[in-house]
Short mmCIF file of C-alpha atoms in Angstrom, two decimals:
data_model
loop_
_atom_site.label_atom_id
_atom_site.label_comp_id
_atom_site.label_asym_id
_atom_site.label_seq_id
_atom_site.Cartn_x
_atom_site.Cartn_y
_atom_site.Cartn_z
CA UNK A 1 0.37 -0.30 -0.13
CA UNK A 2 1.05 3.81 -0.56
CA UNK A 3 3.17 5.31 3.01
CA UNK A 4 4.37 7.94 4.28
CA UNK A 5 7.69 6.97 5.35
CA UNK A 6 11.13 8.25 7.19
CA UNK A 7 14.78 7.83 6.02
CA UNK A 8 16.35 7.82 9.48
CA UNK A 9 14.87 7.13 12.60
CA UNK A 10 17.67 9.05 14.88
CA UNK A 11 20.06 11.78 14.25
CA UNK A 12 21.81 12.90 16.58
CA UNK A 13 23.93 17.16 16.18
CA UNK A 14 25.42 19.10 17.82
CA UNK A 15 23.56 22.52 19.16
CA UNK A 16 24.18 25.36 16.49
CA UNK A 17 24.05 23.44 13.90
CA UNK A 18 21.76 22.70 11.21
CA UNK A 19 19.29 19.82 10.92
CA UNK A 20 18.02 17.83 8.02
CA UNK A 21 15.13 15.70 8.40
CA UNK A 22 13.78 13.76 5.34
CA UNK A 23 11.09 12.00 4.52
CA UNK A 24 9.86 10.03 1.43
CA UNK A 25 6.02 9.75 0.37
CA UNK A 26 4.34 7.45 -2.10
CA UNK A 27 1.28 8.68 -2.46
CA UNK A 28 1.63 11.44 -5.74
CA UNK A 29 -2.18 12.71 -5.04
CA UNK A 30 -1.28 13.67 -1.58
CA UNK A 31 -1.64 17.59 -2.12
CA UNK A 32 -0.38 18.89 1.08
CA UNK A 33 2.01 18.35 3.81
CA UNK A 34 2.68 18.72 7.65
CA UNK A 35 5.84 18.41 9.99
CA UNK A 36 5.03 17.55 13.05
CA UNK A 37 7.31 18.39 16.84
CA UNK A 38 6.16 15.42 18.89
CA UNK A 39 7.86 16.35 22.93
CA UNK A 40 7.80 13.34 25.26
CA UNK A 41 4.96 13.06 27.18
CA UNK A 42 3.20 15.55 24.95
CA UNK A 43 1.02 15.48 21.54
CA UNK A 44 2.20 17.11 18.34
CA UNK A 45 2.76 19.98 17.78
CA UNK A 46 2.52 21.62 14.10
CA UNK A 47 5.50 22.83 13.00
CA UNK A 48 4.96 24.28 9.26
CA UNK A 49 3.33 23.39 6.13
CA UNK A 50 3.67 23.35 2.78
CA UNK A 51 1.02 22.34 -0.59
CA UNK A 52 2.05 20.59 -3.57
CA UNK A 53 2.28 23.92 -5.89
CA UNK A 54 5.28 24.92 -3.87
CA UNK A 55 8.72 24.06 -3.37
CA UNK A 56 9.82 25.09 -0.56
CA UNK A 57 8.24 27.18 2.17
CA UNK A 58 10.44 28.84 5.20
CA UNK A 59 9.03 29.48 9.29
CA UNK A 60 11.13 30.80 11.80
CA UNK A 61 13.83 28.81 11.83
CA UNK A 62 12.31 25.92 9.98
CA UNK A 63 12.39 25.57 6.00
CA UNK A 64 10.88 22.69 4.25
CA UNK A 65 11.49 21.97 0.79
CA UNK A 66 9.33 19.07 -1.52
CA UNK A 67 10.17 17.76 -4.21
CA UNK A 68 7.69 15.74 -6.11
CA UNK A 69 9.93 13.89 -8.55
CA UNK A 70 11.18 11.77 -6.27
CA UNK A 71 8.43 12.37 -3.65
CA UNK A 72 10.33 13.71 -0.70
CA UNK A 73 9.66 15.83 1.84
CA UNK A 74 12.68 17.64 4.25
CA UNK A 75 12.51 19.76 7.34
CA UNK A 76 15.16 21.71 7.88
CA UNK A 77 15.95 23.40 11.17
CA UNK A 78 18.82 26.02 11.69
CA UNK A 79 20.71 27.05 14.58
CA UNK A 80 19.65 23.42 15.74
CA UNK A 81 18.93 24.03 20.28
CA UNK A 82 18.25 22.06 22.75
CA UNK A 83 14.70 22.62 22.51
CA UNK A 84 13.89 21.02 19.46
CA UNK A 85 15.18 17.91 20.60
CA UNK A 86 11.85 15.98 20.29
CA UNK A 87 10.47 13.20 17.62
CA UNK A 88 9.80 14.88 14.26
CA UNK A 89 7.08 13.56 11.98
CA UNK A 90 5.62 14.51 8.65
CA UNK A 91 2.57 13.59 7.25
CA UNK A 92 0.27 13.50 3.98
CA UNK A 93 -3.03 14.94 3.14
CA UNK A 94 -4.89 13.28 0.52
CA UNK A 95 -8.51 15.28 1.46
CA UNK A 96 -9.88 17.71 -0.32
CA UNK A 97 -9.68 19.81 2.74
CA UNK A 98 -6.34 20.90 4.48
CA UNK A 99 -5.40 18.67 7.85
CA UNK A 100 -7.86 16.31 7.01
CA UNK A 101 -7.22 12.58 6.78
CA UNK A 102 -4.00 13.15 7.20
CA UNK A 103 -1.52 9.71 7.39
CA UNK A 104 1.55 9.72 9.16
CA UNK A 105 5.43 9.26 8.72
CA UNK A 106 7.41 6.19 11.78
CA UNK A 107 9.21 9.60 12.98
CA UNK A 108 12.55 10.44 13.29
CA UNK A 109 14.13 11.21 16.95
CA UNK A 110 15.92 14.37 17.22
CA UNK A 111 18.60 14.36 19.99
CA UNK A 112 20.50 17.97 20.19
CA UNK A 113 24.06 17.74 22.09
CA UNK A 114 24.92 20.68 24.08
CA UNK B 1 -6.36 29.63 24.97
CA UNK B 2 -7.43 26.42 26.44
CA UNK B 3 -5.97 23.47 24.00
CA UNK B 4 -7.28 19.95 23.80
CA UNK B 5 -8.22 18.13 26.73
CA UNK B 6 -8.11 14.65 27.61
CA UNK B 7 -8.42 12.39 30.76
CA UNK B 8 -7.56 10.57 32.22
CA UNK B 9 -3.57 10.56 31.48
CA UNK B 10 -2.35 7.10 31.77
CA UNK B 11 -4.28 4.31 32.92
CA UNK B 12 -3.59 1.02 33.94
CA UNK B 13 -6.14 -1.98 33.46
CA UNK B 14 -6.61 -5.53 33.24
CA UNK B 15 -7.34 -7.24 29.75
CA UNK B 16 -10.65 -8.40 28.84
CA UNK B 17 -11.85 -5.19 31.35
CA UNK B 18 -13.55 -1.66 29.65
CA UNK B 19 -11.77 1.90 29.33
CA UNK B 20 -13.04 5.13 28.26
CA UNK B 21 -11.14 8.28 27.26
CA UNK B 22 -12.65 11.76 27.15
CA UNK B 23 -11.71 14.41 24.91
CA UNK B 24 -12.97 17.77 25.30
CA UNK B 25 -12.11 20.02 22.16
CA UNK B 26 -10.40 23.59 21.21
CA UNK B 27 -13.66 25.73 21.66
CA UNK B 28 -15.57 26.08 18.28
CA UNK B 29 -13.88 23.22 16.49
CA UNK B 30 -16.49 21.61 14.41
CA UNK B 31 -13.35 18.29 13.49
CA UNK B 32 -12.40 15.91 16.34
CA UNK B 33 -10.08 13.15 15.64
CA UNK B 34 -9.13 10.77 17.64
CA UNK B 35 -5.69 8.60 16.71
CA UNK B 36 -4.08 5.67 18.46
CA UNK B 37 -0.21 6.34 18.59
CA UNK B 38 1.85 2.79 18.92
CA UNK B 39 5.36 3.61 20.49
CA UNK B 40 8.17 4.73 18.21
CA UNK B 41 5.15 5.24 15.11
CA UNK B 42 3.22 8.11 13.93
CA UNK B 43 -0.73 8.26 14.96
CA UNK B 44 -2.79 6.49 13.29
CA UNK B 45 -6.86 8.21 12.49
CA UNK B 46 -9.06 5.78 14.26
CA UNK B 47 -12.33 7.91 13.39
CA UNK B 48 -13.56 11.62 12.61
CA UNK B 49 -16.60 13.36 13.11
CA UNK B 50 -17.91 16.42 12.20
CA UNK B 51 -19.76 17.95 14.31
CA UNK B 52 -21.89 14.92 16.27
CA UNK B 53 -22.12 12.42 12.94
CA UNK B 54 -18.67 10.46 12.82
CA UNK B 55 -17.62 10.77 8.59
CA UNK B 56 -14.84 8.48 8.94
CA UNK B 57 -14.19 5.31 10.68
CA UNK B 58 -12.96 3.32 8.70
CA UNK B 59 -10.03 1.85 10.76
CA UNK B 60 -12.35 1.70 14.14
CA UNK B 61 -12.43 -2.16 15.11
CA UNK B 62 -15.87 -1.91 15.52
CA UNK B 63 -16.01 -4.96 17.19
CA UNK B 64 -14.58 -3.84 20.41
CA UNK B 65 -14.10 0.23 19.93
CA UNK B 66 -16.82 2.50 19.57
CA UNK B 67 -17.20 6.36 19.93
CA UNK B 68 -19.68 8.97 20.64
CA UNK B 69 -19.73 12.77 20.41
CA UNK B 70 -23.59 12.90 21.37
CA UNK B 71 -23.34 17.31 20.75
CA UNK B 72 -21.18 17.55 18.88
CA UNK B 73 -18.73 18.76 21.54
CA UNK B 74 -17.12 16.57 23.72
CA UNK B 75 -15.64 12.92 22.52
CA UNK B 76 -15.28 9.63 24.46
CA UNK B 77 -13.85 6.23 23.13
CA UNK B 78 -14.58 3.21 24.66
CA UNK B 79 -12.51 -0.32 24.64
CA UNK B 80 -14.99 -3.30 26.26
CA UNK B 81 -13.16 -5.70 26.01
CA UNK B 82 -9.41 -4.39 26.21
CA UNK B 83 -6.59 -7.21 24.95
CA UNK B 84 -2.94 -6.44 25.59
CA UNK B 85 -2.55 -5.61 22.03
CA UNK B 86 -4.70 -2.13 22.46
CA UNK B 87 -1.30 -0.89 25.39
CA UNK B 88 -0.72 2.47 23.46
CA UNK B 89 -1.49 6.15 23.10
CA UNK B 90 -4.81 7.40 22.41
CA UNK B 91 -4.26 10.97 20.97
CA UNK B 92 -7.46 13.69 20.79
CA UNK B 93 -7.49 16.62 17.95
CA UNK B 94 -9.20 18.76 17.28
CA UNK B 95 -9.82 21.50 13.67
CA UNK B 96 -11.67 24.30 12.31
CA UNK B 97 -11.94 24.80 9.03
CA UNK B 98 -11.28 28.06 8.09
CA UNK B 99 -11.83 30.17 5.35
CA UNK B 100 -9.09 29.94 3.28
CA UNK B 101 -8.80 26.01 3.62
CA UNK B 102 -6.27 26.56 6.93
CA UNK B 103 -7.45 23.03 8.97
CA UNK B 104 -4.99 22.69 11.05
CA UNK B 105 -5.35 19.74 13.65
CA UNK B 106 -4.32 20.37 17.42
CA UNK B 107 -3.71 17.60 19.37
CA UNK B 108 -4.37 17.07 22.98
CA UNK B 109 -1.23 15.11 25.33
CA UNK B 110 -3.24 12.03 24.67
CA UNK B 111 -4.14 9.33 27.38
CA UNK B 112 -1.30 6.20 27.72
CA UNK B 113 -3.21 2.49 27.95
CA UNK B 114 -1.13 0.25 29.58
CA UNK B 115 -3.40 -2.95 29.78
CA UNK B 116 -2.23 -5.88 31.90
#
């Protein structure tokens, strides 16, 4: 079946370095993608989203890149901080309304070393 | 503004016992979701409500799971009887379709269920 998945289960970076978390998706009908951050004992928290008619979107210290040709999504975190340590999930949406019918990937744990 | 509230936060029961989870969505959010999250995995949708109507429950194991949202606000998710494999975190989320198409889902902290 079609699924959203991540290449690396754990990523360890030095504080201040940039982090890149990758995600592969297989459903070409997906038109909306979201990155979530989940800290221990909490629910997923929205970080940034991107629609399929874009290939890049920037937020505060975060950038999402979408490559529809190879069905690849990445989250870049600039100047990674200890507070960025968490599990990151990409999710895809195949519905008409953004945010509905999300399919989540398996998650990547980001560990920031001080 | 208060976020999505869930209770209890933790629940430990023996197999074959019933259990119920409660969710209070963000005020004004008409869409409510229940997800199951196994350790190290992403959330998986169990059921989605639009107001009081369940519009997608295809992933809900209906032999033992049930849910309701009688007045279109709070919701409960029930398991009866619970099995060992039901041990997981049960997440509730809510959203409100805004003009322009933004429909961000806001998640509660979840209920961690342990079935012994």
